[in-house]
Amino acid sequence: QSKLRVLRIRLADRFQTPENCFAQLDVDGSGRINRMELSTGLFKLGIWLHPLESQALMEVLDSDGGGDIELEELQDFWLNYKLDGWIGD
């Protein structure tokens, strides 16, 4: 959970909106963020994730289990995750 909190804070500081964040991470313009785009984009922001952490983050963000992150999924993460923890906590 602490890595998710740090990630959320850094993303909010850098991009202000999930749409801006998505546009920057979706390097190939496919409308989906794959695991490589996610890992590379976060690394460029100074956030290094171990491959297991990267996989766990994909599982959190890819709520429909499709293997990629869609804008709506990033928006859900962005809106449902308060900076001090999950809304459901």
Short mmCIF file of C-alpha atoms in Angstrom, two decimals:
data_model
loop_
_atom_site.label_atom_id
_atom_site.label_comp_id
_atom_site.label_asym_id
_atom_site.label_seq_id
_atom_site.Cartn_x
_atom_site.Cartn_y
_atom_site.Cartn_z
CA GLN A 1 0.00 0.00 0.00
CA SER A 2 2.83 2.47 0.69
CA LYS A 3 4.16 2.10 -2.88
CA LEU A 4 0.65 2.79 -4.20
CA ARG A 5 0.44 5.90 -2.03
CA VAL A 6 3.83 7.17 -3.29
CA LEU A 7 2.83 6.38 -6.86
CA ARG A 8 -0.49 8.20 -6.55
CA ILE A 9 1.16 11.29 -5.02
CA ARG A 10 3.84 11.43 -7.71
CA LEU A 11 1.34 10.97 -10.49
CA ALA A 12 -0.90 13.71 -9.09
CA ASP A 13 2.07 16.07 -8.68
CA ARG A 14 3.29 15.45 -12.20
CA PHE A 15 0.09 15.20 -14.22
CA GLN A 16 -2.79 16.72 -12.20
CA THR A 17 -5.36 14.60 -14.05
CA PRO A 18 -5.63 10.92 -14.96
CA GLU A 19 -6.18 11.90 -18.59
CA ASN A 20 -2.84 13.73 -18.76
CA CYS A 21 -1.13 10.84 -17.02
CA PHE A 22 -2.66 8.31 -19.39
CA ALA A 23 -1.62 10.31 -22.46
CA GLN A 24 1.99 10.37 -21.27
CA LEU A 25 2.17 6.69 -20.35
CA ASP A 26 0.40 5.47 -23.50
CA VAL A 27 3.53 5.90 -25.62
CA ASP A 28 2.26 4.04 -28.69
CA GLY A 29 -1.10 5.83 -28.69
CA SER A 30 -3.04 2.57 -28.67
CA GLY A 31 -5.52 3.73 -26.03
CA ARG A 32 -4.12 1.12 -23.64
CA ILE A 33 -1.08 1.05 -21.38
CA ASN A 34 0.80 -2.22 -21.38
CA ARG A 35 3.14 -3.39 -18.65
CA MET A 36 6.25 -2.17 -20.50
CA GLU A 37 4.79 1.30 -21.03
CA LEU A 38 3.80 1.46 -17.38
CA SER A 39 7.20 0.36 -16.09
CA THR A 40 9.14 2.60 -18.48
CA GLY A 41 6.93 5.61 -17.79
CA LEU A 42 7.20 5.22 -14.03
CA PHE A 43 10.97 4.75 -14.28
CA LYS A 44 11.21 8.06 -16.15
CA LEU A 45 9.39 9.63 -13.20
CA GLY A 46 11.94 8.18 -10.81
CA ILE A 47 9.74 5.30 -9.66
CA TRP A 48 11.51 1.96 -10.04
CA LEU A 49 9.42 -1.14 -9.50
CA HIS A 50 10.70 -4.66 -9.08
CA PRO A 51 9.12 -6.89 -11.75
CA LEU A 52 6.88 -8.48 -9.10
CA GLU A 53 5.76 -5.02 -7.95
CA SER A 54 5.11 -4.04 -11.55
CA GLN A 55 2.95 -7.14 -12.02
CA ALA A 56 1.07 -6.42 -8.78
CA LEU A 57 0.46 -2.83 -9.88
CA MET A 58 -0.85 -4.03 -13.24
CA GLU A 59 -3.27 -6.31 -11.40
CA VAL A 60 -4.51 -3.36 -9.33
CA LEU A 61 -4.86 -1.01 -12.29
CA ASP A 62 -6.14 -3.57 -14.82
CA SER A 63 -9.45 -4.06 -13.07
CA ASP A 64 -11.09 -5.90 -15.98
CA GLY A 65 -8.20 -8.36 -16.30
CA GLY A 66 -7.67 -7.59 -19.98
CA GLY A 67 -3.89 -7.37 -19.68
CA ASP A 68 -3.66 -3.64 -20.40
CA ILE A 69 -4.74 -0.50 -18.58
CA GLU A 70 -7.49 1.51 -20.21
CA LEU A 71 -8.20 5.16 -19.45
CA GLU A 72 -11.30 4.27 -17.43
CA GLU A 73 -9.27 1.94 -15.23
CA LEU A 74 -6.67 4.63 -14.53
CA GLN A 75 -9.47 7.09 -13.81
CA ASP A 76 -10.98 4.63 -11.31
CA PHE A 77 -7.62 4.25 -9.55
CA TRP A 78 -7.11 8.01 -9.57
CA LEU A 79 -10.56 8.86 -8.23
CA ASN A 80 -11.05 5.95 -5.82
CA TYR A 81 -7.64 6.16 -4.18
CA LYS A 82 -7.37 8.99 -1.71
CA LEU A 83 -3.88 10.17 -0.94
CA ASP A 84 -4.15 8.74 2.57
CA GLY A 85 -5.47 5.30 1.58
CA TRP A 86 -8.20 3.46 -0.27
CA ILE A 87 -11.67 4.94 0.11
CA GLY A 88 -12.87 1.55 1.32
CA ASP A 89 -10.33 1.47 4.17
#
